[in-house]
mmCIF file of C-alpha atoms in Angstrom:
data_model
loop_
_atom_site.group_PDB
_atom_site.id
_atom_site.type_symbol
_atom_site.label_atom_id
_atom_site.label_comp_id
_atom_site.label_asym_id
_atom_site.label_seq_id
_atom_site.Cartn_x
_atom_site.Cartn_y
_atom_site.Cartn_z
ATOM 1 C CA UNK A 28 -26.656 32.147 -36.501
ATOM 2 C CA UNK A 29 -26.244 28.392 -36.323
ATOM 3 C CA UNK A 30 -22.835 28.574 -38.396
ATOM 4 C CA UNK A 31 -21.549 31.116 -35.738
ATOM 5 C CA UNK A 32 -22.480 28.932 -32.746
ATOM 6 C CA UNK A 33 -20.858 25.979 -34.522
ATOM 7 C CA UNK A 34 -17.618 28.120 -35.200
ATOM 8 C CA UNK A 35 -17.659 29.268 -31.585
ATOM 9 C CA UNK A 36 -17.884 25.544 -30.312
ATOM 10 C CA UNK A 37 -15.335 24.409 -32.678
ATOM 11 C CA UNK A 38 -12.995 27.116 -31.588
ATOM 12 C CA UNK A 39 -13.587 26.486 -27.706
ATOM 13 C CA UNK A 40 -12.917 22.547 -28.608
ATOM 14 C CA UNK A 41 -9.751 23.546 -30.492
ATOM 15 C CA UNK A 42 -8.582 26.069 -27.471
ATOM 16 C CA UNK A 43 -9.416 23.062 -24.868
ATOM 17 C CA UNK A 44 -7.104 20.887 -27.072
ATOM 18 C CA UNK A 45 -4.274 23.189 -27.321
ATOM 19 C CA UNK A 46 -4.660 24.202 -23.806
ATOM 20 C CA UNK A 47 -4.485 20.634 -22.780
ATOM 21 C CA UNK A 48 -1.529 19.695 -24.918
ATOM 22 C CA UNK A 49 0.449 22.413 -23.262
ATOM 23 C CA UNK A 50 -0.213 22.137 -19.766
ATOM 24 C CA UNK A 51 1.468 18.802 -18.860
ATOM 25 C CA UNK A 52 1.004 17.488 -15.174
ATOM 26 C CA UNK A 53 4.679 17.703 -13.859
ATOM 27 C CA UNK A 54 3.949 15.273 -10.758
ATOM 28 C CA UNK A 55 2.985 12.586 -13.259
ATOM 29 C CA UNK A 56 5.510 13.268 -15.838
ATOM 30 C CA UNK A 57 8.130 12.823 -12.908
ATOM 31 C CA UNK A 58 6.750 9.528 -12.083
ATOM 32 C CA UNK A 59 6.937 8.453 -15.795
ATOM 33 C CA UNK A 60 10.796 8.950 -15.518
ATOM 34 C CA UNK A 61 10.550 5.407 -13.854
ATOM 35 C CA UNK A 62 9.737 3.241 -16.697
ATOM 36 C CA UNK A 63 8.104 0.592 -14.359
ATOM 37 C CA UNK A 64 5.500 3.238 -13.503
ATOM 38 C CA UNK A 65 4.411 3.838 -17.118
ATOM 39 C CA UNK A 66 1.319 1.610 -17.066
ATOM 40 C CA UNK A 67 -2.130 2.441 -17.223
ATOM 41 C CA UNK A 68 -4.760 0.725 -15.012
ATOM 42 C CA UNK A 69 -7.142 -1.670 -16.242
ATOM 43 C CA UNK A 70 -10.996 -0.782 -17.229
ATOM 44 C CA UNK A 71 -12.132 -2.345 -13.790
ATOM 45 C CA UNK A 72 -9.852 -0.163 -11.992
ATOM 46 C CA UNK A 73 -11.188 2.773 -13.842
ATOM 47 C CA UNK A 74 -14.712 1.551 -13.212
ATOM 48 C CA UNK A 75 -13.865 1.009 -9.451
ATOM 49 C CA UNK A 76 -12.496 4.576 -8.987
ATOM 50 C CA UNK A 77 -15.870 6.101 -10.198
ATOM 51 C CA UNK A 78 -18.321 3.922 -8.524
ATOM 52 C CA UNK A 79 -21.509 5.813 -7.573
ATOM 53 C CA UNK A 80 -22.029 3.312 -4.672
ATOM 54 C CA UNK A 81 -18.613 4.627 -3.039
ATOM 55 C CA UNK A 82 -20.226 8.167 -3.081
ATOM 56 C CA UNK A 83 -23.572 6.867 -1.716
ATOM 57 C CA UNK A 84 -21.730 5.115 0.921
ATOM 58 C CA UNK A 85 -19.673 8.144 2.249
ATOM 59 C CA UNK A 86 -22.753 10.191 1.886
ATOM 60 C CA UNK A 87 -24.678 7.834 4.316
ATOM 61 C CA UNK A 88 -21.751 8.403 6.780
ATOM 62 C CA UNK A 89 -23.089 11.954 7.289
ATOM 63 C CA UNK A 90 -19.742 13.497 7.195
ATOM 64 C CA UNK A 91 -19.052 16.602 4.897
ATOM 65 C CA UNK A 92 -15.477 16.152 5.635
ATOM 66 C CA UNK A 93 -15.319 12.622 4.384
ATOM 67 C CA UNK A 94 -17.320 13.351 1.364
ATOM 68 C CA UNK A 95 -14.900 16.412 0.517
ATOM 69 C CA UNK A 96 -12.210 14.030 1.041
ATOM 70 C CA UNK A 97 -13.796 11.376 -1.495
ATOM 71 C CA UNK A 98 -14.229 14.148 -3.953
ATOM 72 C CA UNK A 99 -10.749 15.616 -3.630
ATOM 73 C CA UNK A 100 -9.157 12.068 -3.905
ATOM 74 C CA UNK A 101 -11.086 11.011 -6.995
ATOM 75 C CA UNK A 102 -10.273 14.290 -8.529
ATOM 76 C CA UNK A 103 -6.863 13.638 -8.008
ATOM 77 C CA UNK A 104 -6.990 10.032 -9.276
ATOM 78 C CA UNK A 105 -9.032 11.175 -12.263
ATOM 79 C CA UNK A 106 -6.303 13.931 -13.191
ATOM 80 C CA UNK A 107 -3.451 11.272 -12.959
ATOM 81 C CA UNK A 108 -5.445 8.926 -14.871
ATOM 82 C CA UNK A 109 -6.179 11.593 -17.599
ATOM 83 C CA UNK A 110 -2.628 12.718 -17.799
ATOM 84 C CA UNK A 111 -1.469 8.941 -18.130
ATOM 85 C CA UNK A 112 -3.862 8.273 -20.863
ATOM 86 C CA UNK A 113 -3.165 11.308 -22.911
ATOM 87 C CA UNK A 114 0.551 10.439 -22.460
ATOM 88 C CA UNK A 115 0.100 6.934 -23.701
ATOM 89 C CA UNK A 116 -2.178 7.958 -26.670
ATOM 90 C CA UNK A 117 0.489 10.336 -27.589
ATOM 91 C CA UNK A 118 3.085 7.882 -27.396
ATOM 92 C CA UNK A 119 1.235 5.440 -29.503
ATOM 93 C CA UNK A 120 0.183 8.210 -32.141
ATOM 94 C CA UNK A 121 3.966 9.020 -32.346
ATOM 95 C CA UNK A 122 5.085 5.580 -32.847
ATOM 96 C CA UNK A 123 2.153 5.072 -35.556
ATOM 97 C CA UNK A 124 3.593 8.027 -37.213
ATOM 98 C CA UNK A 125 7.332 7.108 -37.175
ATOM 99 C CA UNK A 126 7.233 3.167 -37.672
ATOM 100 C CA UNK A 127 3.963 2.032 -39.216
ATOM 101 C CA UNK A 128 3.696 4.748 -41.905
ATOM 102 C CA UNK A 129 7.406 3.887 -43.137
ATOM 103 C CA UNK A 130 6.947 0.167 -42.941
ATOM 104 C CA UNK A 131 3.455 -0.338 -44.341
ATOM 105 C CA UNK A 132 1.604 1.323 -46.791
ATOM 106 C CA UNK A 133 -1.499 3.119 -45.287
ATOM 107 C CA UNK A 134 -4.383 4.397 -47.197
ATOM 108 C CA UNK A 135 -5.525 8.059 -47.196
ATOM 109 C CA UNK A 136 -9.005 6.874 -45.954
ATOM 110 C CA UNK A 137 -7.125 5.007 -43.030
ATOM 111 C CA UNK A 138 -5.099 8.040 -42.220
ATOM 112 C CA UNK A 139 -8.127 10.227 -42.311
ATOM 113 C CA UNK A 140 -9.906 8.052 -39.781
ATOM 114 C CA UNK A 141 -6.799 7.663 -37.595
ATOM 115 C CA UNK A 142 -6.747 11.498 -37.395
ATOM 116 C CA UNK A 143 -10.515 12.062 -36.788
ATOM 117 C CA UNK A 144 -10.353 9.496 -34.122
ATOM 118 C CA UNK A 145 -7.441 10.975 -32.370
ATOM 119 C CA UNK A 146 -9.173 14.527 -32.868
ATOM 120 C CA UNK A 147 -12.294 13.034 -31.045
ATOM 121 C CA UNK A 148 -10.142 11.504 -28.473
ATOM 122 C CA UNK A 149 -8.058 14.808 -27.808
ATOM 123 C CA UNK A 150 -11.169 16.901 -27.954
ATOM 124 C CA UNK A 151 -13.350 14.831 -25.344
ATOM 125 C CA UNK A 152 -9.975 14.519 -23.264
ATOM 126 C CA UNK A 153 -9.715 18.235 -23.030
ATOM 127 C CA UNK A 154 -13.525 18.612 -22.214
ATOM 128 C CA UNK A 155 -13.308 15.937 -19.438
ATOM 129 C CA UNK A 156 -10.012 17.684 -17.935
ATOM 130 C CA UNK A 157 -11.831 20.864 -17.587
ATOM 131 C CA UNK A 158 -14.997 19.459 -16.150
ATOM 132 C CA UNK A 159 -13.065 17.286 -13.820
ATOM 133 C CA UNK A 160 -11.393 20.492 -12.458
ATOM 134 C CA UNK A 161 -14.670 22.376 -11.948
ATOM 135 C CA UNK A 162 -17.290 19.572 -10.991
ATOM 136 C CA UNK A 163 -17.627 16.390 -9.142
ATOM 137 C CA UNK A 164 -15.826 13.492 -11.087
ATOM 138 C CA UNK A 165 -18.817 11.223 -10.433
ATOM 139 C CA UNK A 166 -21.096 13.545 -12.538
ATOM 140 C CA UNK A 167 -18.700 13.095 -15.346
ATOM 141 C CA UNK A 168 -18.006 9.287 -14.974
ATOM 142 C CA UNK A 169 -19.824 8.432 -18.078
ATOM 143 C CA UNK A 170 -17.619 10.590 -20.071
ATOM 144 C CA UNK A 171 -14.663 9.246 -18.619
ATOM 145 C CA UNK A 172 -15.705 5.869 -19.415
ATOM 146 C CA UNK A 173 -16.164 7.064 -22.919
ATOM 147 C CA UNK A 174 -12.992 8.371 -23.134
ATOM 148 C CA UNK A 175 -11.328 4.897 -21.945
ATOM 149 C CA UNK A 176 -13.348 3.434 -25.046
ATOM 150 C CA UNK A 177 -12.023 5.936 -27.473
ATOM 151 C CA UNK A 178 -8.516 5.490 -26.158
ATOM 152 C CA UNK A 179 -8.422 1.650 -26.966
ATOM 153 C CA UNK A 180 -8.011 1.665 -30.395
ATOM 154 C CA UNK A 181 -5.327 4.617 -30.337
ATOM 155 C CA UNK A 182 -3.380 2.327 -27.870
ATOM 156 C CA UNK A 183 -3.614 -0.543 -30.199
ATOM 157 C CA UNK A 184 -2.494 1.282 -33.235
ATOM 158 C CA UNK A 185 -0.222 -1.103 -35.390
ATOM 159 C CA UNK A 186 0.049 -2.974 -38.608
ATOM 160 C CA UNK A 187 -2.558 -5.538 -37.633
ATOM 161 C CA UNK A 188 -5.135 -3.663 -35.644
ATOM 162 C CA UNK A 189 -4.972 -0.576 -37.587
ATOM 163 C CA UNK A 190 -6.805 -2.366 -40.252
ATOM 164 C CA UNK A 191 -9.907 -2.639 -38.017
ATOM 165 C CA UNK A 192 -9.369 0.691 -36.682
ATOM 166 C CA UNK A 193 -13.036 2.442 -36.857
ATOM 167 C CA UNK B 30 8.996 -11.203 -11.113
ATOM 168 C CA UNK B 31 6.923 -13.973 -12.401
ATOM 169 C CA UNK B 32 6.591 -12.424 -15.831
ATOM 170 C CA UNK B 33 10.621 -12.905 -16.333
ATOM 171 C CA UNK B 34 10.597 -16.526 -16.026
ATOM 172 C CA UNK B 35 10.358 -18.667 -19.078
ATOM 173 C CA UNK B 36 11.563 -22.080 -18.382
ATOM 174 C CA UNK B 37 8.536 -24.693 -18.565
ATOM 175 C CA UNK B 38 9.937 -26.390 -15.462
ATOM 176 C CA UNK B 39 9.957 -23.266 -13.493
ATOM 177 C CA UNK B 40 6.516 -22.154 -14.731
ATOM 178 C CA UNK B 41 5.136 -25.519 -13.259
ATOM 179 C CA UNK B 42 6.866 -25.178 -9.989
ATOM 180 C CA UNK B 43 5.265 -21.729 -9.883
ATOM 181 C CA UNK B 44 1.845 -22.814 -10.558
ATOM 182 C CA UNK B 45 2.242 -25.446 -7.876
ATOM 183 C CA UNK B 46 3.707 -23.164 -5.463
ATOM 184 C CA UNK B 47 0.600 -20.852 -5.818
ATOM 185 C CA UNK B 48 -1.781 -23.811 -5.360
ATOM 186 C CA UNK B 49 0.227 -25.020 -2.356
ATOM 187 C CA UNK B 50 0.400 -21.135 -0.751
ATOM 188 C CA UNK B 51 -3.475 -20.785 -1.538
ATOM 189 C CA UNK B 52 -4.269 -24.351 -0.026
ATOM 190 C CA UNK B 53 -2.037 -24.394 3.201
ATOM 191 C CA UNK B 54 -1.701 -20.549 4.042
ATOM 192 C CA UNK B 55 -4.098 -18.366 2.550
ATOM 193 C CA UNK B 56 -7.296 -20.338 3.094
ATOM 194 C CA UNK B 57 -6.797 -20.025 6.722
ATOM 195 C CA UNK B 58 -6.669 -16.276 6.647
ATOM 196 C CA UNK B 59 -10.506 -15.549 6.247
ATOM 197 C CA UNK B 60 -10.264 -11.528 5.398
ATOM 198 C CA UNK B 61 -8.967 -10.265 2.053
ATOM 199 C CA UNK B 62 -7.057 -7.376 3.811
ATOM 200 C CA UNK B 63 -5.561 -9.683 6.276
ATOM 201 C CA UNK B 64 -4.277 -11.810 3.363
ATOM 202 C CA UNK B 65 -2.998 -8.805 1.535
ATOM 203 C CA UNK B 66 -1.089 -7.669 4.853
ATOM 204 C CA UNK B 67 0.541 -11.312 5.206
ATOM 205 C CA UNK B 68 1.550 -11.276 1.533
ATOM 206 C CA UNK B 69 3.179 -7.964 1.530
ATOM 207 C CA UNK B 70 5.064 -8.986 4.737
ATOM 208 C CA UNK B 71 6.669 -11.778 2.960
ATOM 209 C CA UNK B 72 8.472 -9.119 0.814
ATOM 210 C CA UNK B 73 11.869 -7.816 2.073
ATOM 211 C CA UNK B 74 11.807 -3.948 2.619
ATOM 212 C CA UNK B 75 15.349 -3.549 1.406
ATOM 213 C CA UNK B 76 15.534 -5.874 -1.530
ATOM 214 C CA UNK B 77 11.913 -6.009 -2.662
ATOM 215 C CA UNK B 78 12.432 -9.808 -2.862
ATOM 216 C CA UNK B 79 9.664 -12.232 -1.704
ATOM 217 C CA UNK B 80 10.564 -15.039 0.871
ATOM 218 C CA UNK B 81 8.831 -17.977 2.252
ATOM 219 C CA UNK B 82 11.100 -20.418 4.052
ATOM 220 C CA UNK B 83 8.570 -23.556 3.605
ATOM 221 C CA UNK B 84 7.770 -22.585 -0.356
ATOM 222 C CA UNK B 85 11.496 -22.421 -0.706
ATOM 223 C CA UNK B 86 12.076 -25.855 0.626
ATOM 224 C CA UNK B 87 9.534 -27.384 -1.553
ATOM 225 C CA UNK B 88 9.577 -25.507 -4.877
ATOM 226 C CA UNK B 89 12.953 -23.581 -4.806
ATOM 227 C CA UNK B 90 13.678 -19.758 -4.103
ATOM 228 C CA UNK B 91 12.760 -18.276 -7.649
ATOM 229 C CA UNK B 92 9.476 -20.394 -7.941
ATOM 230 C CA UNK B 93 8.587 -19.410 -4.156
ATOM 231 C CA UNK B 94 9.455 -15.756 -4.699
ATOM 232 C CA UNK B 95 7.208 -15.802 -8.036
ATOM 233 C CA UNK B 96 4.464 -17.582 -6.301
ATOM 234 C CA UNK B 97 4.253 -15.003 -3.627
ATOM 235 C CA UNK B 98 4.524 -12.130 -6.134
ATOM 236 C CA UNK B 99 1.450 -13.534 -8.045
ATOM 237 C CA UNK B 100 -0.591 -13.976 -4.962
ATOM 238 C CA UNK B 101 0.338 -10.475 -3.725
ATOM 239 C CA UNK B 102 -0.875 -9.033 -7.015
ATOM 240 C CA UNK B 103 -4.156 -10.979 -6.640
ATOM 241 C CA UNK B 104 -4.741 -9.884 -3.166
ATOM 242 C CA UNK B 105 -3.972 -6.297 -4.009
ATOM 243 C CA UNK B 106 -6.413 -6.247 -7.098
ATOM 244 C CA UNK B 107 -9.100 -7.767 -4.852
ATOM 245 C CA UNK B 108 -8.886 -5.056 -2.381
ATOM 246 C CA UNK B 109 -8.450 -2.297 -5.078
ATOM 247 C CA UNK B 110 -11.600 -3.407 -6.928
ATOM 248 C CA UNK B 111 -13.605 -3.712 -3.567
ATOM 249 C CA UNK B 112 -16.415 -1.155 -3.179
ATOM 250 C CA UNK B 113 -15.737 1.059 0.014
ATOM 251 C CA UNK B 114 -18.530 -0.212 2.053
ATOM 252 C CA UNK B 115 -16.699 -3.706 1.570
ATOM 253 C CA UNK B 116 -13.324 -2.311 2.264
ATOM 254 C CA UNK B 117 -14.533 -0.347 5.352
ATOM 255 C CA UNK B 118 -15.588 -3.746 6.751
ATOM 256 C CA UNK B 119 -12.481 -5.438 5.862
ATOM 257 C CA UNK B 120 -10.443 -2.589 7.460
ATOM 258 C CA UNK B 121 -12.671 -2.883 10.660
ATOM 259 C CA UNK B 122 -12.302 -6.587 11.101
ATOM 260 C CA UNK B 123 -8.460 -6.277 10.461
ATOM 261 C CA UNK B 124 -8.214 -3.683 13.086
ATOM 262 C CA UNK B 125 -10.317 -5.121 15.791
ATOM 263 C CA UNK B 126 -8.189 -8.483 15.554
ATOM 264 C CA UNK B 127 -4.938 -6.380 16.384
ATOM 265 C CA UNK B 128 -3.853 -6.055 19.995
ATOM 266 C CA UNK B 129 -4.745 -2.487 20.236
ATOM 267 C CA UNK B 130 -7.292 -1.371 17.650
ATOM 268 C CA UNK B 131 -7.391 2.151 18.566
ATOM 269 C CA UNK B 132 -3.723 2.508 18.423
ATOM 270 C CA UNK B 133 -3.447 0.637 15.244
ATOM 271 C CA UNK B 134 -6.051 2.754 13.660
ATOM 272 C CA UNK B 135 -3.986 5.824 14.555
ATOM 273 C CA UNK B 136 -0.653 4.354 13.486
ATOM 274 C CA UNK B 137 -2.310 3.577 10.334
ATOM 275 C CA UNK B 138 -3.686 6.907 9.779
ATOM 276 C CA UNK B 139 -0.544 8.862 10.695
ATOM 277 C CA UNK B 140 2.157 6.472 9.426
ATOM 278 C CA UNK B 141 0.380 5.322 6.302
ATOM 279 C CA UNK B 142 1.834 1.862 6.707
ATOM 280 C CA UNK B 143 -0.465 0.554 4.099
ATOM 281 C CA UNK B 144 1.385 2.078 1.387
ATOM 282 C CA UNK B 145 3.761 -0.834 1.821
ATOM 283 C CA UNK B 146 1.193 -3.236 0.645
ATOM 284 C CA UNK B 147 1.228 -1.899 -2.925
ATOM 285 C CA UNK B 148 3.004 -4.386 -5.285
ATOM 286 C CA UNK B 149 5.755 -3.203 -7.346
ATOM 287 C CA UNK B 150 5.692 -2.098 -10.059
ATOM 288 C CA UNK B 151 2.148 -0.638 -9.740
ATOM 289 C CA UNK B 152 0.572 2.000 -12.122
ATOM 290 C CA UNK B 153 0.438 5.456 -10.387
ATOM 291 C CA UNK B 154 -3.309 5.415 -10.602
ATOM 292 C CA UNK B 155 -4.018 2.203 -8.929
ATOM 293 C CA UNK B 156 -1.456 3.030 -6.096
ATOM 294 C CA UNK B 157 -3.071 6.305 -5.452
ATOM 295 C CA UNK B 158 -6.766 4.676 -5.428
ATOM 296 C CA UNK B 159 -5.555 2.267 -3.056
ATOM 297 C CA UNK B 160 -4.192 4.621 -0.695
ATOM 298 C CA UNK B 161 -7.280 6.845 -1.085
ATOM 299 C CA UNK B 162 -9.749 4.166 -0.379
ATOM 300 C CA UNK B 163 -7.937 2.851 2.939
ATOM 301 C CA UNK B 164 -7.701 6.399 4.023
ATOM 302 C CA UNK B 165 -11.506 6.724 3.304
ATOM 303 C CA UNK B 166 -12.336 3.391 5.079
ATOM 304 C CA UNK B 167 -10.317 4.559 8.124
ATOM 305 C CA UNK B 168 -12.308 7.856 7.989
ATOM 306 C CA UNK B 169 -15.641 6.141 8.277
ATOM 307 C CA UNK B 170 -14.328 4.067 11.162
ATOM 308 C CA UNK B 171 -13.334 7.105 12.999
ATOM 309 C CA UNK B 172 -16.574 8.928 12.022
ATOM 310 C CA UNK B 173 -18.694 5.973 13.367
ATOM 311 C CA UNK B 174 -16.616 5.801 16.432
ATOM 312 C CA UNK B 175 -16.951 9.532 17.424
ATOM 313 C CA UNK B 176 -20.648 9.209 16.732
ATOM 314 C CA UNK B 177 -20.867 6.342 18.998
ATOM 315 C CA UNK B 178 -18.678 8.151 21.764
ATOM 316 C CA UNK B 179 -21.093 11.121 21.450
ATOM 317 C CA UNK B 180 -24.234 8.963 21.465
ATOM 318 C CA UNK B 181 -22.924 7.013 24.632
ATOM 319 C CA UNK B 182 -23.717 8.970 27.718
ATOM 320 C CA UNK B 183 -20.375 9.261 30.085
ATOM 321 C CA UNK B 184 -20.858 6.934 33.289
ATOM 322 C CA UNK B 185 -21.883 9.364 36.276
ATOM 323 C CA UNK B 186 -20.007 7.432 38.848
ATOM 324 C CA UNK B 187 -23.127 6.479 41.152
#
C-alpha cells in the first residue's frame, strides 16, 4: 500500500517535471531574445514580491477588485520569475555538462549530487508552477523562497563552486 | 553604462559626481518617488543617454551620465522594495504636489507614464513588479477617493 502510494507520488512528480519542461512561457522566451533582459531579480525583490504585508494592506482597503488585481499581478510576476529561473538553471546545467565536465575531472559522487539537486529543483519548480496557477501565490511564498534557495547552487555551478555543492 | 567604464580616473569622477548629485540635488527632493521621477527625466527618451548640464560641466559627460544612471538605479530599487503601504503614501504625496492631482492620477492610470521610470537594462520580473505596484498604489488612492466622495454628503445649496 505504502509502496503504491510512493510510486504514484513519484509518478505525479515526474509527470509534473516533464510537463513543466515541455511548456515554455512564450512571452518570457520572447523577452529573453534581448540579452540585456536575461537577468533574474535579487532575493530582496523576490521577498518583496511575496510580502504578506502588501496583501494585508490591500485587504484593509475593502475592495475585492483591488485584491483580485493584486493576486493576478503577483501571479503574473511569479510565473515570469518561475520561467526565468527555470531557463537560467537549465542554461547553467547545460554549461556544466558541456564545459566543466570536459575541462575538469568530476567524481561520480559529485555528479550524483548535482543530479539529485537538479532533480529536487525541477520537481519543486513543477509543483510550485502548478500551485501558482491554481492558488494564491501568497500561500506558496515559502515554497517559492525554498525554490530560490535550491536554485542558488545550480546558478553557481563551476569548477570552484561545484566542489562545495551540497 | 557605469559598469563598462574601467579607467580609475573615470571611476573617481563618477564617485564624486554621485556624491555631488546626492548632496546638491537629490537631498532637496524629500520624496523617493519624486527623486525617481527626477532621475528618470534626465534620460533622453530617444537615445537612453543621461544628461545633466551642471554635472557635465564639473565632471565630464561620461562621468555625469554614469552617476545619473547609478542614482537612477538606486532610486528605482528603493521604490521597488518599498512595501505597498509606503508606496501608496509616496504616490499620494507626489500626485498631490502636481498642478492638478486628479488629472495626473488619471493620466498615470491611463497612459502608464510611470513605465518610463524603469532603468535599462532591467530584469522583466522587476519591471513587471514595479508597474504592478504603481497600479495598485493608484488603485488604493482611487478607492479611498471614491469612499470619501460617497461618505461626504452633497451640498444642498441652502
